[in-house]
Coordinates of C-alpha atoms in Angstrom, one line a residue:
M41 CA 114.7 55.5 361.1
A42 CA 115.7 57.0 364.4
D43 CA 118.2 59.9 364.5
D44 CA 121.0 57.8 365.8
G45 CA 121.0 55.5 362.7
R46 CA 119.0 52.7 364.3
S47 CA 115.8 51.6 362.8
D48 CA 112.6 52.1 364.8
D49 CA 112.8 48.5 365.9
G50 CA 116.1 49.4 367.7
Y51 CA 118.7 47.6 365.5
D52 CA 121.5 49.1 363.5
A53 CA 120.7 49.4 359.8
D54 CA 124.4 48.8 359.1
D55 CA 124.3 45.3 360.7
H56 CA 124.9 42.4 358.4
H57 CA 121.8 40.6 359.9
D58 CA 118.5 41.5 361.3
P59 CA 118.6 40.6 365.0
R60 CA 114.8 39.8 364.8
L61 CA 116.0 36.6 363.2
T62 CA 118.5 35.7 365.8
D63 CA 117.0 37.4 369.0
P64 CA 113.4 36.3 369.7
V65 CA 113.6 38.5 372.9
H66 CA 114.0 41.6 370.8
R67 CA 111.0 40.5 368.7
T68 CA 109.0 40.3 372.1
L69 CA 110.1 43.7 373.1
A70 CA 109.4 45.2 369.8
G71 CA 105.8 43.8 369.9
V72 CA 105.3 45.4 373.5
L73 CA 106.6 48.6 372.1
D74 CA 104.5 48.6 369.1
A75 CA 101.3 48.1 371.2
A76 CA 102.2 51.3 373.2
R77 CA 103.4 53.5 370.4
P78 CA 100.0 54.8 369.2
N79 CA 99.3 56.2 372.7
T80 CA 100.0 59.9 372.6
D81 CA 98.4 60.8 376.0
G82 CA 100.2 63.0 378.5
A83 CA 102.7 65.8 378.2
V84 CA 106.4 66.4 378.8
A85 CA 107.5 67.8 382.0
D86 CA 107.2 71.5 381.0
Y87 CA 107.7 72.8 384.7
I88 CA 111.5 72.3 384.1
P89 CA 112.1 74.7 381.1
E90 CA 114.9 72.5 379.5
L91 CA 112.6 69.4 379.5
A92 CA 109.7 71.4 378.0
D93 CA 111.5 71.3 374.6
V94 CA 112.4 67.6 374.4
D95 CA 111.0 65.6 371.5
P96 CA 108.0 63.8 372.9
E97 CA 108.0 61.0 370.3
P98 CA 110.9 58.6 371.1
I99 CA 110.0 55.4 372.6
A100 CA 112.2 52.5 373.8
I101 CA 112.5 49.4 375.9
A102 CA 115.5 47.3 376.9
L103 CA 115.9 44.2 379.1
A104 CA 119.1 43.0 380.7
S105 CA 119.2 39.5 382.2
T106 CA 121.2 38.8 385.4
R107 CA 123.5 36.7 383.2
G108 CA 124.6 39.7 381.3
S109 CA 122.7 39.6 378.0
V110 CA 120.9 42.8 376.8
H111 CA 117.9 43.1 374.5
E112 CA 116.7 46.3 373.0
A113 CA 113.9 47.7 370.9
G114 CA 113.0 51.2 369.8
D115 CA 115.1 54.3 370.5
S116 CA 117.1 52.6 373.2
R117 CA 120.4 54.6 372.6
V118 CA 118.6 58.1 372.7
E119 CA 119.9 60.0 375.7
F120 CA 117.8 61.6 378.4
T121 CA 118.3 62.8 381.9
I122 CA 117.6 60.2 384.7
Q123 CA 115.7 62.6 386.9
S124 CA 113.9 60.6 389.8
A125 CA 114.8 57.2 388.4
S126 CA 118.1 57.9 390.2
K127 CA 116.5 57.8 393.6
P128 CA 116.6 54.1 394.3
F129 CA 120.3 53.9 393.2
V130 CA 121.4 56.7 395.4
F131 CA 119.3 55.3 398.3
A132 CA 121.2 52.0 397.8
L133 CA 124.7 53.7 397.9
A134 CA 123.7 55.5 401.0
L135 CA 122.4 52.3 402.6
D136 CA 125.7 50.6 401.8
A137 CA 127.7 53.4 403.2
L138 CA 125.8 54.0 406.4
G139 CA 123.6 50.9 407.1
L140 CA 119.8 50.8 407.6
D141 CA 119.7 51.8 411.2
T142 CA 121.6 55.1 410.5
L143 CA 119.7 55.9 407.4
T144 CA 116.2 55.4 408.8
R145 CA 117.0 58.0 411.5
H146 CA 116.9 60.5 408.6
V147 CA 114.3 59.1 406.2
G148 CA 111.3 56.8 406.7
L149 CA 110.2 53.7 404.9
E150 CA 106.5 54.1 404.5
P151 CA 104.4 55.0 401.3
S152 CA 103.2 58.6 401.3
G153 CA 100.2 58.2 399.0
E154 CA 101.0 61.7 397.8
P155 CA 102.5 63.4 394.8
F156 CA 106.3 63.1 394.4
N157 CA 106.9 66.8 395.4
A158 CA 104.4 67.0 398.3
I159 CA 105.4 68.0 401.8
S160 CA 105.2 64.3 403.0
L161 CA 107.0 64.6 406.4
E162 CA 106.3 62.7 409.6
A163 CA 105.7 64.8 412.7
S164 CA 109.3 64.6 413.5
G165 CA 110.3 66.2 410.2
R166 CA 111.5 62.9 408.8
P167 CA 110.4 62.4 405.1
D168 CA 108.0 59.4 404.6
N169 CA 110.4 57.6 402.2
P170 CA 113.4 58.0 400.0
M171 CA 111.5 57.7 396.6
I172 CA 109.7 61.1 397.0
N173 CA 111.6 64.4 396.5
A174 CA 112.0 65.3 400.2
G175 CA 113.4 61.8 401.1
A176 CA 115.7 61.7 398.0
I177 CA 117.2 65.0 399.0
V178 CA 117.9 63.7 402.5
A179 CA 119.5 60.6 401.0
T180 CA 121.7 62.7 398.7
S181 CA 122.7 64.8 401.7
L182 CA 124.1 61.6 403.4
M183 CA 126.4 60.9 400.6
G184 CA 130.1 61.2 401.4
G185 CA 131.9 64.6 401.4
E186 CA 131.2 68.1 402.7
T187 CA 130.8 70.0 399.5
T188 CA 128.4 69.7 396.5
E189 CA 131.2 68.6 394.3
Q190 CA 132.3 65.8 396.7
K191 CA 128.8 64.5 397.1
F192 CA 128.1 64.6 393.4
R193 CA 131.4 62.8 392.6
E194 CA 130.4 60.0 394.8
I195 CA 127.0 59.8 393.3
R196 CA 128.1 60.0 389.8
K197 CA 130.8 57.4 390.4
G198 CA 128.2 55.0 392.1
L199 CA 125.5 55.5 389.4
S200 CA 128.1 54.9 386.7
R201 CA 129.1 51.6 388.4
F202 CA 125.5 50.6 388.3
A203 CA 125.2 51.4 384.5
G204 CA 128.7 49.8 383.7
R205 CA 129.9 53.0 382.0
E206 CA 130.9 56.6 382.8
L207 CA 127.7 58.8 383.0
E208 CA 127.9 62.5 382.0
L209 CA 126.1 65.5 383.3
D210 CA 123.8 67.5 381.2
E211 CA 124.8 71.0 382.2
S212 CA 121.8 72.7 380.6
V213 CA 119.2 70.6 382.4
Y214 CA 121.0 70.9 385.6
A215 CA 121.1 74.7 385.2
S216 CA 117.3 74.7 384.4
E217 CA 116.4 72.7 387.4
A218 CA 118.6 74.8 389.7
A219 CA 116.9 77.9 388.4
T220 CA 113.4 76.5 389.0
G221 CA 114.0 74.3 392.0
D222 CA 112.5 76.5 394.8
R223 CA 110.0 73.8 395.8
N224 CA 112.8 71.3 396.4
R225 CA 114.7 73.9 398.3
A226 CA 111.6 74.5 400.5
L227 CA 111.5 70.7 401.2
A228 CA 115.2 70.8 402.0
Y229 CA 114.7 73.6 404.4
L230 CA 111.8 71.8 406.2
T231 CA 114.0 68.7 406.7
H232 CA 117.0 70.9 407.7
A233 CA 114.9 72.6 410.4
A234 CA 113.9 69.2 411.7
G235 CA 117.5 67.9 411.8
T236 CA 117.1 65.2 409.3
L237 CA 119.0 66.8 406.5
A238 CA 122.7 66.0 406.7
A239 CA 124.1 68.9 404.8
P240 CA 123.5 72.6 404.3
V241 CA 120.4 73.2 402.0
D242 CA 122.4 74.6 399.2
V243 CA 124.9 71.7 399.2
A244 CA 122.2 69.1 399.3
T245 CA 119.9 70.5 396.7
D246 CA 122.6 71.4 394.2
A247 CA 123.9 67.8 394.4
Y248 CA 120.4 66.6 394.0
F249 CA 119.9 68.7 390.9
R250 CA 123.1 67.4 389.4
Q251 CA 122.2 63.8 390.3
C252 CA 118.9 64.3 388.4
A253 CA 120.7 65.7 385.4
L254 CA 122.9 62.7 384.7
V255 CA 122.4 61.4 381.2
V256 CA 121.5 57.8 380.6
T257 CA 119.9 55.6 377.7
T258 CA 117.1 53.0 378.1
R259 CA 119.9 50.4 377.9
D260 CA 121.6 52.0 380.9
L261 CA 118.4 51.8 382.9
A262 CA 118.0 48.2 382.1
V263 CA 121.5 47.3 383.3
M264 CA 121.1 49.4 386.4
A265 CA 117.9 47.7 387.2
A266 CA 119.5 44.2 386.5
T267 CA 122.3 45.1 389.0
L268 CA 119.6 45.3 391.7
A269 CA 118.1 42.1 390.5
T270 CA 121.3 40.3 390.9
G271 CA 121.6 41.4 394.4
G272 CA 124.1 44.1 393.8
I273 CA 126.4 42.7 391.0
N274 CA 126.6 44.4 387.6
P275 CA 125.7 41.7 385.2
L276 CA 128.1 43.2 382.5
T277 CA 131.1 44.2 384.4
R278 CA 130.6 41.5 387.1
E279 CA 131.6 44.1 389.7
R280 CA 129.8 44.2 393.1
V281 CA 128.3 47.6 393.2
I282 CA 126.4 47.4 396.5
S283 CA 125.7 44.6 399.1
A284 CA 123.0 42.1 398.7
D285 CA 121.3 43.6 401.8
A286 CA 121.3 47.0 400.2
A287 CA 119.9 45.7 396.9
R288 CA 117.1 43.9 398.8
W289 CA 116.1 46.9 400.9
T290 CA 116.2 49.1 397.8
T291 CA 114.0 46.7 395.8
S292 CA 111.5 46.6 398.8
M293 CA 111.2 50.4 398.7
M294 CA 110.7 50.4 394.9
T295 CA 107.9 47.9 395.3
S296 CA 106.0 50.0 397.9
C297 CA 106.9 53.6 396.9
G298 CA 108.6 53.8 393.6
M299 CA 105.6 54.9 391.5
Y300 CA 104.5 57.7 393.9
D301 CA 100.8 57.8 394.6
A302 CA 100.2 55.2 391.9
S303 CA 102.3 52.6 393.7
G304 CA 99.4 50.5 395.0
E305 CA 97.8 50.2 391.7
W306 CA 101.0 49.6 390.0
L307 CA 101.9 46.8 392.5
L308 CA 98.3 45.2 391.8
R309 CA 98.4 45.5 388.1
V310 CA 102.1 45.2 387.0
G311 CA 103.7 43.6 390.1
L312 CA 107.3 44.6 389.3
P313 CA 109.5 46.8 391.6
A314 CA 109.9 50.0 389.7
K315 CA 110.8 53.7 389.8
S316 CA 109.9 56.5 387.3
G317 CA 111.5 59.7 386.4
V318 CA 110.0 62.9 384.8
G319 CA 112.6 62.5 382.0
G320 CA 110.4 59.8 380.7
G321 CA 112.4 56.9 382.0
I322 CA 111.2 53.9 384.2
V323 CA 113.3 51.2 385.7
A324 CA 111.8 48.0 386.8
L325 CA 113.1 44.6 387.7
Q326 CA 112.3 40.9 388.5
P327 CA 114.6 39.9 391.4
E328 CA 117.1 37.3 390.3
Q329 CA 115.8 37.3 386.7
F330 CA 116.1 40.8 384.8
G331 CA 116.0 44.5 384.7
V332 CA 113.9 46.6 382.4
G333 CA 114.3 50.2 381.2
T334 CA 111.5 52.0 379.3
F335 CA 111.7 55.5 377.8
S336 CA 108.9 57.8 376.5
P337 CA 108.8 61.5 377.5
R338 CA 105.1 62.1 377.8
L339 CA 103.9 61.9 381.4
D340 CA 100.6 61.3 383.1
E341 CA 99.5 63.5 386.0
R342 CA 101.4 61.6 388.5
G343 CA 104.7 62.2 386.7
N344 CA 105.0 58.6 385.2
S345 CA 105.7 58.0 381.5
V346 CA 102.4 57.1 380.0
R347 CA 103.8 54.7 377.3
G348 CA 106.4 53.3 379.8
V349 CA 103.6 52.4 382.1
E350 CA 101.7 50.8 379.2
M351 CA 104.7 48.9 378.0
L352 CA 105.5 47.4 381.5
T353 CA 101.8 46.6 382.0
T354 CA 101.6 44.8 378.7
M355 CA 104.8 42.9 379.3
S356 CA 103.6 41.9 382.8
E357 CA 100.2 40.7 381.5
R358 CA 101.4 39.0 378.4
Y359 CA 104.3 37.1 379.8
G360 CA 103.1 36.5 383.4
L361 CA 105.8 38.6 385.1
H362 CA 103.8 39.8 388.2
M363 CA 106.0 38.9 391.2
L364 CA 103.1 37.4 393.0
D365 CA 101.7 35.3 390.2
P366 CA 101.0 31.7 391.4
R367 CA 103.5 29.5 389.7
G368 CA 101.7 26.2 390.1
E369 CA 103.0 23.1 391.7
P370 CA 106.7 23.2 391.8
L371 CA 109.0 20.4 390.6
S372 CA 110.0 18.2 393.6
P373 CA 113.6 18.8 394.8
I374 CA 113.8 14.9 395.2
A375 CA 114.8 13.6 391.9
S376 CA 115.2 9.9 392.9
L377 CA 115.5 7.6 395.8
D378 CA 117.9 4.6 395.6
P379 CA 117.6 2.2 398.7
D380 CA 120.8 -0.1 398.9
D381 CA 121.4 -2.5 401.7
G382 CA 120.1 -0.3 404.5
T383 CA 121.3 3.0 402.9
T384 CA 118.9 5.2 401.1
V385 CA 120.4 7.7 398.6
A386 CA 118.2 10.7 397.8
L387 CA 119.4 12.5 394.7
L388 CA 118.3 16.1 395.0
R389 CA 117.9 18.7 392.2
G390 CA 117.3 22.3 391.2
D391 CA 117.2 25.5 393.4
I392 CA 116.2 24.5 397.0
R393 CA 114.8 27.2 399.2
F394 CA 112.9 26.9 402.5
A395 CA 109.8 25.2 401.1
G396 CA 112.1 22.7 399.2
M397 CA 114.0 21.9 402.3
E398 CA 110.8 21.3 404.2
E399 CA 109.6 18.8 401.6
V400 CA 112.9 17.0 401.5
L401 CA 113.2 16.6 405.3
T402 CA 109.4 15.9 405.9
R403 CA 109.4 13.2 403.3
L404 CA 112.8 11.6 403.9
L405 CA 113.6 11.8 407.7
P406 CA 111.0 9.1 408.4
L407 CA 113.2 6.7 406.4
V408 CA 116.0 7.1 409.1
N409 CA 116.2 4.3 411.5
D410 CA 118.6 2.7 414.0
D411 CA 120.3 0.4 411.5
G412 CA 120.1 2.5 408.2
C413 CA 121.5 5.6 406.8
L414 CA 120.0 8.4 404.6
V415 CA 122.4 10.1 402.2
L416 CA 121.3 13.5 400.9
D417 CA 123.1 13.9 397.6
F418 CA 123.4 17.5 396.4
T419 CA 125.3 16.8 393.2
G420 CA 122.3 17.9 391.0
V421 CA 121.4 21.0 393.1
T422 CA 122.3 24.4 391.7
R423 CA 121.7 26.5 394.9
V424 CA 120.4 26.2 398.3
G425 CA 119.0 29.2 400.3
G426 CA 121.1 30.3 403.3
G427 CA 118.5 29.5 405.9
A428 CA 117.8 26.0 404.3
S429 CA 121.5 25.3 404.2
R430 CA 121.7 25.8 407.9
V431 CA 118.8 23.4 408.6
F432 CA 120.3 20.7 406.3
R433 CA 123.7 20.9 408.0
G434 CA 122.0 20.8 411.5
V435 CA 120.1 17.6 410.6
V436 CA 123.3 15.7 410.6
D437 CA 124.0 16.3 414.3
L438 CA 120.3 16.1 415.2
A439 CA 119.9 12.5 413.6
G440 CA 123.0 11.2 415.5
T441 CA 124.7 7.9 414.7
N442 CA 123.8 4.3 414.4
P443 CA 124.9 1.6 416.8
D444 CA 127.9 0.9 414.5
G445 CA 128.9 4.6 414.6
R446 CA 127.8 5.7 411.1
A447 CA 125.8 8.9 410.9
R448 CA 122.1 8.4 410.4
V449 CA 122.3 11.2 407.9
E450 CA 125.0 11.9 405.6
I451 CA 125.4 14.7 403.0
R452 CA 127.3 14.6 399.6
D453 CA 128.0 18.1 398.5
P454 CA 130.8 18.0 395.9
D455 CA 130.1 21.5 394.6
G456 CA 129.7 23.1 398.0
V457 CA 126.2 24.4 397.4
L458 CA 125.5 24.4 401.2
R459 CA 127.8 27.2 401.7
D460 CA 125.9 30.2 403.3

């Protein structure tokens, strides 16, 4: 039984039913967790004194769908500090506030291939990317306000919106990081000298230490990741936290840089955008589907949770979650064709993106002739990608009209799915 009154499987012993009977996803997550539990390799982050004393045994995994359901297993309500798992979310907030062009004048977008605390700076003094410490400190310096308190207020408010609840600061961990953070200060001084840091060194680093000491649970990490997976909308509160562009750009950076100098191997083996923290947490996501949080304090030599890596690797391999997995032959977006007295009605279906649009138009436009009419009926379509929408609408004008004045291509879109 966990200290918080929950069983080792992550459910409340006082519940009147066992969620394993009503939540098959919980059972799935519990199986992934059980496979990783025997692994006791690695060690806690003892270079931060306050983290050196944490219990190394807790282990948890949580999944939040983009529709707002949350599934948990293990010690998913145990609290820990977010540490570097905060980096993508602060980067996203800075992106939303300043835009990509402004932000990239201060921090690069390329993998460093080096440890998270390395001096990974371009010749100009710009950090390689925002997922390493140097780049993250620069991103923190760009947050609103002039003082540490103002910057941290904006960061805390933003990360709380990602989590869907107010996040608290662990004062002891903050003090411990501030007392031992000379390497991070050195990185900040280097970026300050190069003109890429947007605040005084003490302001930027102190806000960064506070940012890393925010307290989260595994469930929080899953919800935060799911907010990126939805394109910036928190699936629980339904609040838009960041723009869709900022969510996409942030997810891209997690894909290429989120697991430090293990990012290439991570992408190959696991294939999920992710970010780790030395507090033992990892956030990962499948765009448009779900966010995942894992927690286990023992770290490997790269600063990634040993059992967290194992859980996400197992989950990806068992359930085919790699973002580049071939999906096989997709279902045709053309559900049926109904020719009737010179008019052919094509009933379309599903989620139509660029490839689906190409199939529809390549197969059906040859049916258009001087006397007939092709009707594209979108009644059964759930969504159309923005680029595909523009092409579909343009076809109406491109096809022109018949001699009797009727459009050769007509569109039926009662639910307005062709909106950009």
